[in-house]
Tab-separated table of C-alpha atoms and ligand atoms in Angstrom:
chain	number	residue	atom	x	y	z
L	1	MET	CA	-28.109	7.866	2.419
L	2	LYS	CA	-25.576	5.633	0.594
L	3	CYS	CA	-24.356	2.748	1.446
L	4	ALA	CA	-22.151	0.040	-0.085
L	5	ILE	CA	-22.137	-3.903	-0.441
L	6	ILE	CA	-18.304	-5.003	-1.518
L	7	LEU	CA	-18.576	-8.548	-3.425
L	8	ALA	CA	-15.013	-10.199	-1.588
L	9	GLY	CA	-16.040	-13.856	-1.744
L	10	GLY	CA	-13.884	-15.327	-4.452
L	11	LYS	CA	-10.789	-17.547	-4.630
L	12	GLY	CA	-9.488	-15.676	-7.894
L	13	THR	CA	-8.242	-19.364	-9.034
L	14	ARG	CA	-5.918	-17.810	-11.737
L	15	MET	CA	-3.970	-15.807	-9.529
L	16	LYS	CA	-2.297	-18.435	-8.361
L	17	ALA	CA	-2.072	-17.300	-4.740
L	18	ASP	CA	-2.777	-18.586	-1.576
L	19	CYS	CA	-4.405	-15.078	-0.380
L	20	PRO	CA	-7.708	-14.539	-1.443
L	21	LYS	CA	-7.610	-12.358	-4.792
L	22	VAL	CA	-8.921	-9.044	-3.436
L	23	MET	CA	-5.911	-9.314	-1.061
L	24	CYS	CA	-3.494	-9.439	-3.623
L	25	ASN	CA	-1.626	-6.154	-3.732
L	26	VAL	CA	-1.587	-3.191	-6.358
L	27	LEU	CA	1.101	-0.628	-5.245
L	28	PHE	CA	1.843	-2.710	-2.179
L	29	LYS	CA	-1.629	-2.714	-0.871
L	30	PRO	CA	-4.630	-5.265	-1.323
L	31	MET	CA	-6.523	-4.318	-4.216
L	32	ILE	CA	-9.895	-4.230	-1.557
L	33	SER	CA	-8.332	-1.536	-0.168
L	34	TYR	CA	-8.613	1.007	-2.596
L	35	VAL	CA	-12.684	0.221	-3.085
L	36	VAL	CA	-12.919	0.760	0.545
L	37	ASP	CA	-11.304	3.976	0.248
L	38	ALA	CA	-13.497	4.954	-3.007
L	39	VAL	CA	-16.461	3.954	-1.728
L	40	LYS	CA	-16.087	5.635	1.714
L	41	GLU	CA	-14.875	8.810	-0.516
L	42	ALA	CA	-17.760	8.500	-2.540
L	43	GLY	CA	-19.648	9.324	0.382
L	44	ALA	CA	-21.209	5.554	1.950
L	45	GLU	CA	-21.775	5.901	5.347
L	46	ASP	CA	-22.067	1.957	6.069
L	47	ILE	CA	-20.137	-0.691	4.406
L	48	CYS	CA	-20.721	-4.517	4.022
L	49	VAL	CA	-18.174	-6.667	2.673
L	50	ILE	CA	-19.065	-10.339	1.465
L	51	THR	CA	-16.441	-12.525	2.856
L	52	GLY	CA	-15.517	-16.418	1.368
L	53	TYR	CA	-12.461	-17.813	0.449
L	54	LYS	CA	-10.085	-17.668	3.080
L	55	HIS	CA	-12.463	-15.342	4.664
L	56	ASN	CA	-10.460	-14.544	8.072
L	57	GLU	CA	-7.583	-13.229	6.086
L	58	VAL	CA	-10.338	-10.269	4.448
L	59	GLU	CA	-11.882	-9.847	7.915
L	60	ASP	CA	-8.639	-9.042	10.112
L	61	TYR	CA	-7.326	-6.913	6.993
L	62	LEU	CA	-10.778	-5.137	7.194
L	63	ALA	CA	-10.529	-4.777	10.988
L	64	SER	CA	-7.358	-3.093	10.722
L	65	VAL	CA	-8.103	-0.293	8.550
L	66	ASP	CA	-11.519	0.391	9.573
L	67	THR	CA	-13.512	-1.322	12.619
L	68	ASN	CA	-17.230	0.061	11.520
L	69	ILE	CA	-16.959	-2.350	8.159
L	70	LYS	CA	-19.476	-5.106	8.185
L	71	THR	CA	-19.083	-8.416	6.768
L	72	ALA	CA	-21.338	-10.927	5.878
L	73	LEU	CA	-19.685	-15.053	5.211
L	74	GLN	CA	-20.825	-16.396	1.864
L	75	GLU	CA	-19.852	-20.392	2.213
L	76	PRO	CA	-20.115	-21.702	-0.442
L	77	GLN	CA	-19.741	-19.440	-3.093
L	78	LEU	CA	-22.595	-19.814	-5.950
L	79	GLY	CA	-22.024	-16.586	-7.689
L	80	THR	CA	-22.381	-12.746	-7.215
L	81	GLY	CA	-26.347	-12.675	-6.545
L	82	HIS	CA	-25.591	-15.510	-3.731
L	83	ALA	CA	-23.124	-13.220	-2.571
L	84	VAL	CA	-25.374	-10.041	-2.151
L	85	MET	CA	-27.892	-12.400	-0.743
L	86	GLN	CA	-25.755	-12.795	2.164
L	87	ALA	CA	-26.079	-9.534	3.100
L	88	ASP	CA	-30.141	-9.859	3.769
L	89	GLU	CA	-29.802	-8.424	7.039
L	90	PHE	CA	-27.778	-5.049	5.805
L	91	ILE	CA	-30.324	-4.827	2.975
L	92	ALA	CA	-33.094	-5.159	5.458
L	93	ALA	CA	-31.841	-2.672	7.233
L	94	HIS	CA	-31.218	0.096	3.994
L	95	THR	CA	-34.398	-0.475	2.475
L	96	GLU	CA	-34.974	3.725	2.441
L	97	ASP	CA	-31.538	3.880	0.721
L	98	GLU	CA	-29.209	3.553	-2.015
L	99	ILE	CA	-27.273	0.725	-2.113
L	100	LEU	CA	-23.837	0.780	-4.026
L	101	ILE	CA	-22.370	-3.319	-5.048
L	102	LEU	CA	-19.053	-3.313	-6.498
L	103	ASN	CA	-16.374	-5.937	-6.633
L	104	GLY	CA	-13.531	-6.315	-4.395
L	105	ASP	CA	-11.018	-6.792	-7.089
L	106	GLY	CA	-11.867	-3.682	-9.112
L	107	PRO	CA	-9.098	-1.118	-7.521
L	108	LEU	CA	-9.372	1.656	-10.147
L	109	MET	CA	-12.883	2.599	-9.450
L	110	ASP	CA	-12.918	5.609	-7.858
L	111	ALA	CA	-14.921	8.031	-6.214
L	112	GLU	CA	-16.016	10.362	-8.996
L	113	THR	CA	-17.403	7.517	-10.965
L	114	ILE	CA	-19.528	6.428	-8.326
L	115	ASN	CA	-20.838	9.488	-7.538
L	116	LYS	CA	-21.696	10.211	-11.351
L	117	ALA	CA	-23.588	7.481	-11.644
L	118	TYR	CA	-25.253	8.013	-8.301
L	119	ASP	CA	-26.859	11.164	-9.708
L	120	TYR	CA	-27.801	9.467	-12.844
L	121	HIS	CA	-29.310	7.388	-10.818
L	122	LYS	CA	-31.241	9.426	-9.042
L	123	GLU	CA	-32.074	11.796	-11.607
L	124	ASN	CA	-33.759	9.357	-13.354
L	125	ASN	CA	-35.722	7.964	-10.257
L	126	ASN	CA	-33.854	4.420	-11.063
L	127	SER	CA	-34.223	1.322	-9.386
L	128	ILE	CA	-31.431	0.029	-10.700
L	129	THR	CA	-28.198	1.823	-12.273
L	130	LEU	CA	-25.177	-0.041	-13.879
L	131	ILE	CA	-21.828	1.327	-14.663
L	132	SER	CA	-20.854	0.021	-18.126
L	133	ALA	CA	-17.894	0.672	-20.634
L	134	ILE	CA	-17.651	0.267	-24.289
L	135	VAL	CA	-14.492	-1.857	-24.409
L	136	ASP	CA	-11.977	-3.533	-26.871
L	137	ASP	CA	-11.438	-7.195	-25.376
L	138	LEU	CA	-15.058	-9.024	-24.950
L	139	ASN	CA	-13.772	-12.296	-23.378
L	140	GLY	CA	-15.310	-13.263	-20.273
L	141	ILE	CA	-17.334	-9.670	-19.719
L	142	GLY	CA	-21.280	-9.523	-18.899
L	143	HIS	CA	-22.379	-8.315	-22.371
L	144	ILE	CA	-25.140	-5.157	-21.796
L	145	LYS	CA	-28.014	-6.012	-24.077
L	146	ARG	CA	-30.419	-3.469	-25.200
L	147	ASP	CA	-33.344	-3.201	-27.511
L	148	GLU	CA	-32.796	-1.148	-31.126
L	149	ASN	CA	-34.167	1.945	-28.984
L	150	GLY	CA	-30.954	1.670	-26.875
L	151	THR	CA	-32.958	1.179	-23.983
L	152	LEU	CA	-32.052	-1.716	-21.411
L	153	LEU	CA	-33.053	-5.483	-21.551
L	154	ARG	CA	-30.580	-7.663	-20.007
L	155	ILE	CA	-27.053	-8.622	-19.000
L	156	VAL	CA	-25.564	-11.774	-20.689
L	157	GLU	CA	-22.704	-13.073	-19.272
L	158	HIS	CA	-19.954	-14.121	-22.082
L	159	LYS	CA	-20.424	-17.895	-21.233
L	160	ASP	CA	-24.114	-18.077	-22.018
L	161	ALA	CA	-24.257	-15.323	-24.816
L	162	SER	CA	-24.978	-16.463	-28.458
L	163	PRO	CA	-22.891	-15.738	-31.188
L	164	GLU	CA	-24.477	-12.787	-31.769
L	165	GLU	CA	-23.999	-11.396	-28.375
L	166	LYS	CA	-20.869	-11.954	-27.872
L	167	LEU	CA	-20.533	-9.155	-30.406
L	168	ILE	CA	-21.936	-7.085	-27.932
L	169	ASN	CA	-19.042	-4.406	-26.832
L	170	GLU	CA	-20.770	-2.847	-23.955
L	171	SER	CA	-19.644	-4.330	-20.607
L	172	ASN	CA	-20.839	-4.492	-17.528
L	173	ALA	CA	-18.717	-3.209	-14.850
L	174	GLY	CA	-19.718	-4.897	-11.996
L	175	CYS	CA	-20.694	-2.123	-10.132
L	176	TYR	CA	-24.351	-0.677	-9.338
L	177	TRP	CA	-26.551	1.587	-7.880
L	178	PHE	CA	-29.992	-0.334	-6.352
L	179	ASN	CA	-32.490	1.052	-4.486
L	180	GLY	CA	-32.715	-0.898	-1.582
L	181	ALA	CA	-36.228	-2.228	-1.028
L	182	ASP	CA	-35.875	-3.169	-5.143
L	183	LEU	CA	-32.574	-4.970	-4.298
L	184	GLN	CA	-34.630	-7.137	-1.765
L	185	TYR	CA	-36.999	-7.845	-4.071
L	186	ALA	CA	-34.632	-8.370	-7.271
L	187	LEU	CA	-32.863	-10.965	-5.051
L	188	SER	CA	-35.666	-12.837	-4.283
L	189	LYS	CA	-36.450	-13.876	-7.865
L	190	ILE	CA	-32.882	-14.392	-8.822
L	191	THR	CA	-32.252	-18.429	-9.569
L	192	ASN	CA	-29.244	-20.371	-10.997
L	193	GLU	CA	-31.035	-21.450	-14.291
L	194	ASN	CA	-27.656	-20.649	-16.167
L	195	VAL	CA	-24.679	-22.253	-17.811
L	196	GLN	CA	-22.571	-21.782	-14.552
L	197	ASN	CA	-25.417	-22.722	-12.582
L	198	GLU	CA	-24.826	-19.689	-10.299
L	199	TYR	CA	-26.909	-17.038	-9.030
L	200	TYR	CA	-26.182	-13.974	-10.878
L	201	LEU	CA	-26.679	-10.343	-9.568
L	202	THR	CA	-26.518	-9.155	-13.331
L	203	ASP	CA	-30.089	-10.922	-13.419
L	204	SER	CA	-31.772	-8.298	-11.159
L	205	LEU	CA	-31.448	-5.665	-14.595
L	206	GLU	CA	-34.217	-7.952	-16.280
L	207	ILE	CA	-36.110	-8.925	-13.246
L	208	LEU	CA	-36.730	-4.608	-12.159
L	209	ILE	CA	-37.294	-4.228	-15.662
L	210	GLY	CA	-40.001	-6.673	-15.603
L	211	ALA	CA	-41.586	-5.437	-12.201
L	212	GLY	CA	-41.859	-2.173	-14.270
L	213	LYS	CA	-38.978	-0.440	-12.716
L	214	ASN	CA	-36.752	2.115	-14.061
L	215	ALA	CA	-33.281	0.830	-15.098
L	216	GLY	CA	-30.018	2.827	-17.056
L	217	ALA	CA	-26.897	2.219	-17.475
L	218	TYR	CA	-23.918	4.882	-17.018
L	219	VAL	CA	-21.216	4.592	-19.282
L	220	VAL	CA	-17.585	5.768	-17.995
L	221	GLU	CA	-15.954	8.437	-19.620
L	222	ASN	CA	-12.408	6.198	-18.603
L	223	ASN	CA	-12.382	2.775	-19.468
L	224	GLU	CA	-9.400	2.509	-17.043
L	225	VAL	CA	-12.182	2.185	-13.912
L	226	ILE	CA	-13.529	-0.809	-14.461
L	227	LEU	CA	-10.209	-2.763	-14.858
L	228	GLY	CA	-9.826	-5.869	-12.966
L	229	ALA	CA	-7.702	-8.387	-12.702
L	230	ASN	CA	-7.883	-12.280	-13.057
L	231	ASP	CA	-4.033	-13.209	-13.072
L	232	ARG	CA	-0.870	-11.995	-12.055
L	233	VAL	CA	-0.326	-10.204	-15.669
L	234	GLN	CA	-3.656	-8.164	-15.416
L	235	LEU	CA	-2.621	-7.522	-11.564
L	236	ASN	CA	1.049	-5.940	-13.173
L	237	GLY	CA	-1.438	-3.867	-15.546
L	238	LEU	CA	-3.574	-2.609	-12.732
L	239	ASN	CA	-0.002	-1.698	-11.201
L	240	THR	CA	1.281	0.167	-14.082
L	241	ILE	CA	-2.003	2.138	-14.535
L	242	MET	CA	-2.137	3.000	-11.116
L	243	ARG	CA	1.390	3.981	-10.824
L	244	LYS	CA	0.849	6.199	-14.000
L	245	ASN	CA	-1.841	7.873	-12.203
L	246	ILE	CA	-0.297	8.998	-8.677
L	247	ASN	CA	3.292	9.857	-10.098
L	248	ASN	CA	1.113	12.132	-13.014
L	249	LYS	CA	-0.891	13.808	-10.267
L	250	LEU	CA	2.347	14.066	-7.777
L	251	MET	CA	4.272	15.915	-10.711
L	252	VAL	CA	0.950	18.121	-11.698
L	253	ASN	CA	1.397	19.064	-8.114
L	254	GLY	CA	5.149	20.606	-8.641
L	255	VAL	CA	6.850	17.082	-7.603
L	256	ASP	CA	10.298	16.411	-9.575
L	257	ILE	CA	9.926	13.234	-11.299
L	258	PRO	CA	12.707	13.488	-14.567
L	259	CYS	CA	12.538	9.921	-15.316
L	260	THR	CA	9.655	7.226	-13.748
L	261	ASP	CA	11.585	3.765	-14.151
L	262	GLY	CA	11.051	1.991	-10.826
L	263	VAL	CA	9.539	5.199	-9.470
L	264	MET	CA	6.741	3.185	-7.115
L	265	ILE	CA	5.014	5.612	-4.493
L	266	GLY	CA	1.914	4.361	-2.699
L	267	LYS	CA	-1.850	6.272	-2.922
L	268	ASP	CA	-1.358	7.704	0.443
L	269	VAL	CA	1.883	9.165	0.418
L	270	LYS	CA	2.361	12.729	0.230
L	271	ILE	CA	5.294	14.923	-1.200
L	272	GLY	CA	6.062	18.366	-1.290
L	273	ASN	CA	6.913	21.149	-3.755
L	274	SER	CA	10.222	20.905	-6.018
L	275	THR	CA	11.093	17.694	-4.090
L	276	VAL	CA	12.786	15.441	-6.886
L	277	ILE	CA	12.406	11.736	-6.518
L	278	LEU	CA	14.884	9.618	-8.814
L	279	PRO	CA	14.596	6.502	-10.346
L	280	ASN	CA	13.862	2.977	-8.536
L	281	THR	CA	12.271	4.637	-5.787
L	282	ILE	CA	9.917	3.011	-3.616
L	283	ILE	CA	7.636	5.293	-1.171
L	284	ILE	CA	5.174	3.278	0.484
L	285	GLY	CA	2.895	3.404	3.972
L	286	SER	CA	1.743	6.863	4.990
L	287	THR	CA	5.153	8.507	4.340
L	288	ILE	CA	4.947	11.995	3.981
L	289	ILE	CA	8.040	14.116	2.383
L	290	GLY	CA	8.780	17.523	2.662
L	291	GLU	CA	9.837	20.464	-0.016
L	292	SER	CA	13.078	20.746	-2.226
L	293	CYS	CA	14.133	17.450	-1.161
L	294	VAL	CA	16.250	14.704	-3.260
L	295	ILE	CA	14.863	11.263	-3.012
L	296	GLY	CA	16.823	8.361	-4.675
L	297	PRO	CA	18.008	6.608	-6.945
L	298	ASN	CA	17.555	3.456	-5.344
L	299	THR	CA	15.527	4.778	-2.008
L	300	TYR	CA	12.995	2.895	-0.241
L	301	ILE	CA	11.082	4.922	2.621
L	302	ASP	CA	7.798	3.174	4.383
L	303	ASN	CA	5.891	4.662	6.824
L	304	SER	CA	8.673	7.861	7.523
L	305	GLU	CA	8.066	11.651	7.896
L	306	ILE	CA	10.643	13.394	5.777
L	307	GLY	CA	11.364	17.211	6.230
L	308	ASP	CA	12.195	19.535	3.982
L	309	ASN	CA	15.650	19.706	2.222
L	310	VAL	CA	16.632	16.323	2.623
L	311	VAL	CA	18.813	14.193	0.478
L	312	LEU	CA	18.390	10.600	0.784
L	313	ASP	CA	21.070	8.434	-1.792
L	314	ASN	CA	20.474	5.258	-2.090
L	315	CYS	CA	18.850	4.398	1.723
L	316	LYS	CA	16.474	2.228	3.236
L	317	ILE	CA	14.465	4.554	5.589
L	318	LEU	CA	11.470	2.366	8.140
L	319	ASP	CA	9.431	3.642	10.286
L	320	SER	CA	11.161	6.620	11.236
L	321	ALA	CA	11.338	10.372	11.043
L	322	VAL	CA	14.288	12.402	9.517
L	323	GLU	CA	14.282	16.016	9.970
L	324	ASN	CA	15.013	18.982	7.775
L	325	ASP	CA	18.519	19.580	6.010
L	326	VAL	CA	19.235	15.866	7.043
L	327	ASP	CA	21.753	14.312	4.189
L	328	ALA	CA	21.909	10.756	4.247
L	329	GLY	CA	23.802	7.868	1.966
L	330	PRO	CA	24.216	6.524	-0.031
L	331	PHE	CA	23.914	2.678	1.606
L	332	VAL	CA	22.396	3.782	4.671
L	333	LYS	CA	19.737	1.921	6.649
L	334	VAL	CA	17.365	3.639	9.517
L	335	ARG	CA	15.142	0.997	11.076
L	336	ALA	CA	12.110	1.471	12.848
L	337	ASN	CA	11.784	3.796	15.534
L	338	SER	CA	14.451	6.134	14.599
L	339	GLU	CA	14.425	9.847	14.558
L	340	LEU	CA	17.587	12.097	12.641
L	341	LYS	CA	17.245	15.745	13.910
L	342	LYS	CA	18.016	18.587	11.706
L	343	GLY	CA	21.437	18.500	9.882
L	344	VAL	CA	22.272	15.135	10.702
L	345	HIS	CA	24.765	13.505	8.291
L	346	ILE	CA	24.865	9.758	7.695
L	347	GLY	CA	27.129	8.813	5.283
L	348	ASN	CA	27.662	5.218	3.712
L	349	PHE	CA	27.486	2.246	5.342
L	350	VAL	CA	25.583	3.558	8.410
L	351	GLU	CA	22.891	1.746	9.977
L	352	VAL	CA	20.600	3.384	12.800
L	353	LYS	CA	18.164	1.522	14.538
L	354	ASN	CA	15.959	2.648	17.664
L	355	SER	CA	17.971	5.951	17.854
L	356	VAL	CA	17.911	9.331	18.074
L	357	VAL	CA	20.687	11.259	16.628
L	358	GLY	CA	20.974	14.665	17.916
L	359	GLU	CA	20.644	17.726	15.476
L	360	GLY	CA	24.106	18.217	13.557
L	361	SER	CA	25.586	15.043	14.700
L	362	LYS	CA	27.694	13.301	11.600
L	363	SER	CA	28.596	9.738	11.099
L	364	ALA	CA	30.107	9.499	7.774
L	365	HIS	CA	31.307	6.108	7.251
L	366	LEU	CA	30.970	2.418	8.805
L	367	THR	CA	29.157	2.647	11.850
L	368	TYR	CA	26.147	0.525	13.463
L	369	ILE	CA	24.411	3.093	15.842
L	370	GLY	CA	21.663	0.852	17.658
L	371	ASP	CA	19.136	1.776	20.755
L	372	SER	CA	21.091	4.829	21.509
L	373	ASP	CA	20.495	8.511	22.544
L	374	VAL	CA	23.076	10.418	20.818
L	375	GLY	CA	22.921	14.327	21.305
L	376	SER	CA	23.979	16.894	19.088
L	377	GLY	CA	26.902	17.813	17.510
L	378	VAL	CA	28.352	14.332	18.141
L	379	ASN	CA	31.156	13.201	15.851
L	380	PHE	CA	31.614	9.190	15.034
L	381	GLY	CA	34.664	8.089	13.427
L	382	CYS	CA	34.437	5.545	10.806
L	383	GLY	CA	34.019	2.291	11.937
L	384	THR	CA	32.078	3.127	15.554
L	385	VAL	CA	29.758	0.175	16.714
L	386	THR	CA	27.258	0.695	19.754
L	387	CYS	CA	27.115	-2.877	20.955
L	388	ASN	CA	23.915	-3.028	22.123
L	389	TYR	CA	23.535	-6.607	22.727
L	390	ASP	CA	24.642	-9.419	24.734
L	391	GLY	CA	23.328	-12.470	23.301
L	392	LYS	CA	20.461	-12.434	25.598
L	393	ASN	CA	19.356	-8.254	26.291
L	394	LYS	CA	19.357	-5.100	24.461
L	395	SER	CA	20.369	-2.145	26.240
L	396	ARG	CA	21.005	1.633	25.325
L	397	CYS	CA	23.708	4.022	24.882
L	398	LYS	CA	23.495	7.371	25.990
L	399	ILE	CA	26.322	9.754	23.989
L	400	GLY	CA	26.437	13.794	25.243
L	401	ASP	CA	26.346	16.880	23.117
L	402	GLY	CA	29.707	17.711	21.323
L	403	ALA	CA	31.628	14.008	22.304
L	404	PHE	CA	34.201	12.836	19.911
L	405	ILE	CA	33.895	9.212	19.166
L	406	GLY	CA	37.111	8.013	17.687
L	407	CYS	CA	37.553	5.882	14.756
L	408	ASN	CA	36.801	1.972	15.374
L	409	THR	CA	35.581	2.547	18.750
L	410	ASN	CA	33.324	0.003	20.583
L	411	LEU	CA	30.528	1.138	22.990
L	412	ILE	CA	29.312	-1.887	25.415
L	413	ALA	CA	25.626	-1.037	26.062
L	414	PRO	CA	24.890	0.016	28.709
L	415	VAL	CA	27.019	3.208	28.635
L	416	GLU	CA	26.960	6.706	29.093
L	417	VAL	CA	29.412	9.284	26.968
L	418	GLY	CA	29.571	12.438	29.065
L	419	ASP	CA	29.299	15.852	27.067
L	420	LYS	CA	32.194	16.430	24.962
L	421	ALA	CA	34.161	13.556	26.204
L	422	TYR	CA	36.460	12.350	23.917
L	423	ILE	CA	37.224	8.777	23.114
L	424	ALA	CA	40.666	7.738	21.386
L	425	ALA	CA	40.417	5.455	18.283
L	426	GLY	CA	40.321	2.050	19.034
L	427	SER	CA	39.095	1.641	22.034
L	428	THR	CA	36.374	-0.657	23.683
L	429	ILE	CA	34.239	1.487	26.299
L	430	THR	CA	32.649	-0.305	29.088
L	431	ASP	CA	32.275	1.944	31.458
L	432	ASP	CA	30.588	5.648	31.567
L	433	ILE	CA	32.978	8.797	30.592
L	434	PRO	CA	32.554	11.949	32.459
L	435	GLU	CA	32.337	15.333	30.684
L	436	ASN	CA	35.191	16.659	29.032
L	437	ALA	CA	37.176	13.517	29.754
L	438	LEU	CA	39.550	11.725	27.405
L	439	SER	CA	39.209	8.163	27.451
L	440	ILE	CA	41.528	5.512	26.325
L	441	ALA	CA	40.585	1.896	26.270
L	442	ARG	CA	43.135	-0.104	24.551
L	443	ALA	CA	46.384	-1.702	25.221
L	444	LYS	CA	49.389	0.434	25.681
L	445	GLN	CA	51.767	0.287	22.000
L	446	VAL	CA	54.769	-1.512	22.655
L	447	ASN	CA	57.865	-1.184	20.198
L	448	LYS	CA	60.415	-3.788	20.204
L	449	GLU	CA	63.829	-2.652	18.527
L	450	GLY	CA	65.759	-4.930	16.242
L	451	TRP	CA	62.977	-7.898	16.835
L	452	VAL	CA	62.717	-8.614	13.195
L	453	GLU	CA	66.617	-8.458	12.344
L	454	ILE	CA	66.720	-11.275	15.489
L	455	LYS	CA	63.785	-13.158	15.193
L	456	LYS	CA	63.855	-13.415	11.200
L	457	PRO	CA	60.075	-13.761	10.746
L	458	TYR	CA	59.811	-14.070	7.656
L	459	LYS	CA	60.633	-16.225	4.245
L	460	GLU	CA	64.279	-15.299	2.850
I	501	UD1	C1	-19.144	-10.392	-13.123
I	501	UD1	C2	-20.541	-10.043	-14.061
I	501	UD1	C3	-20.186	-9.462	-15.326
I	501	UD1	C4	-18.927	-8.419	-15.476
I	501	UD1	C5	-17.490	-8.368	-14.159
I	501	UD1	C6	-16.753	-7.222	-14.228
I	501	UD1	C7	-21.842	-11.511	-12.740
I	501	UD1	C8	-22.474	-13.023	-12.911
I	501	UD1	N1	-21.706	-11.108	-13.694
I	501	UD1	O1	-18.591	-11.491	-13.644
I	501	UD1	O2	-21.042	-9.345	-15.833
I	501	UD1	O3	-19.084	-8.307	-16.854
I	501	UD1	O4	-17.929	-9.182	-13.109
I	501	UD1	O5	-15.833	-7.641	-13.601
I	501	UD1	O6	-22.158	-11.066	-11.799
I	501	UD1	N2	-17.928	-13.041	-6.245
I	501	UD1	C9	-18.445	-13.434	-4.392
I	501	UD1	N3	-18.974	-14.966	-4.618
I	501	UD1	C10	-19.174	-15.429	-5.318
I	501	UD1	C11	-19.030	-14.974	-7.090
I	501	UD1	C12	-18.135	-13.790	-6.957
I	501	UD1	O7	-18.022	-12.836	-3.469
I	501	UD1	O8	-19.942	-16.336	-5.297
I	501	UD1	C13	-16.724	-11.833	-6.125
I	501	UD1	C14	-15.607	-11.957	-6.238
I	501	UD1	O9	-14.812	-12.298	-5.449
I	501	UD1	C15	-15.377	-11.131	-7.171
I	501	UD1	C16	-16.477	-10.315	-7.676
I	501	UD1	O10	-17.247	-11.091	-6.830
I	501	UD1	O11	-14.833	-9.487	-6.612
I	501	UD1	C17	-17.120	-10.641	-9.014
I	501	UD1	O12	-16.964	-12.025	-9.618
I	501	UD1	P1	-16.140	-12.531	-10.392
I	501	UD1	O13	-16.404	-14.089	-10.639
I	501	UD1	O14	-14.933	-12.078	-10.886
I	501	UD1	O15	-17.284	-12.185	-11.502
I	501	UD1	P2	-17.175	-12.148	-13.228
I	501	UD1	O16	-17.207	-13.502	-13.586
I	501	UD1	O17	-16.047	-11.143	-13.474
I	502	CA	CA1	-13.965	-10.650	-12.921
C-alpha cells in the first residue's frame, strides 16, 4: 500500500504572509491542495499532513476538502526530520508499506513523477528513493553527494556544505519514497548536529546506507516539478508555470485561446471543444463550460456551470448555472444561486441575483433582477428594478411567462405578475397583477396650456 506524509509546518518567513506558507495561493488555490491532489492521484491511500505554524488554518482547509486526511502537530518546528517524527503513530501503522514524504509547498510535483520514482524504488528494492534534479541555481538546495562511481553517499544542506560541495548541481527535491520500517529506523537515529541545529530528514539517506540498505535517486525529466516558492516572486513564477501548463492542456484538447494574456484557468475547470477564451478571463472553482462558447474578454467565472453556445462578454458569473445559447454582456453580473435558462439574453449593466430567468427571456439593459422567479419569454424594459429589500427583509418577485415589463418599472416585492400581463412604463407595482391585464401605476399626465408664458419661470 502507498501512503504519504506531507510537510506543512513551516512559517515561510520570506513570503511575508499572515497565513502558513502552504496556504499561499497558486491560481487561487492553496499550494498544499495541489500536493494533496497529486499524492491521491498517485494512489496514496492514507495521508498525514504535518502542521505547525497557524496549524488551525491548514487543518480547517484540509477538513473542508477531505475528512480522511490525518494531521500531526509539530510544535516547535525543529526541522524536516523532526516534522516527520511527529507522524510516529502514522508510520507505526505503515511499517509494511511504502511511505512518500514530500513538501507541502511544491505544487508542481505531479503523480506521474511520483509514480515513476515509486517504480524505480520497488524495482531496486530500495529503503529510500530520493527525487532529484540537475539545476542551475544552487542556492539553498540540498546537494546530493555521490562517490566517483556515482553511488549515493549523503545529502549536504547548502548551509552546511563546503565550497566544493556547494558546486554539486544535483539537487534534492524534498520528495522521497521510504520503506515504512526503514523510515522508522532512520528517524530514531537523526540528530541535530549541524549548522542550523535542526533535525534534517535528509540525514536518513546516510543513516540507511550505513545500515546496509539500498538507496537510489530518481532524476526528474522535467525540472519544473521540483520548484517551490520561498517568496512572492517565486510564487508568481509558480503561477506562470501552472497557468501555462493548464492553458496548454486545454488547447491540446480543443479549447481555443488565441491570446493567453491574462487568461487564468483553475486546475479543476472543464471546458468543451471549440470554446474560445478571450484575454483577461479568469475561470476558477469547479466551473464547467460547454462547447462552442465565446468567453471573455474580461470575464470572471467562479464555480458555475455554463452550457453550449454561450456568449459571455465582460461578465462576472458566481455560483450559478447558465444554459445553452445564453448571450450575456457586456458588463453583466450574475450573483450566487442564479439560473439563466436556455436562450436568455442579458445585456449591458444588468445584475441578476438568486433568481431564475426563464427560457428566452430578455433583459437588454440597466436592470436589477434579484430574488425573482421569472418565467419564459419575459421582456424587461430598460431600467426595471425588483425592489427585493425593505431595509429588514428580502422578498421575492414572481413574473409569469410572456409578461412585458415596461421601462423603468419598480416591482415592490413580494409581488406577482401574471402570465402575459403588461406593465406600463414608469409604473411602481405594489399589488399582484392578474394574467393578461394591463397595469398602469403612475400619476396621470396633466398639460397646463400657456403656463410658461403666464408664469415666466425662465430668466430673460
Ligand atoms: C529541504 C531539504 C533540502 C531540499 C529542499 C527542497 C531538509 C533538511 N532539506 O530544504 O535538501 O533541497 O527541501 O525544497 O529537509 N517543514 C516543517 N517543519 C519544519 C521544517 C520544515 O513542516 O520544522 C516543512 C515546510 O513547511 C516545508 C518543507 O518542510 O513544506 C520543507 O521545509 P524547508 O524549510 O523549505 O526546507 P528547505 O530548507 O527548502
Ligand atoms: Ca524550501
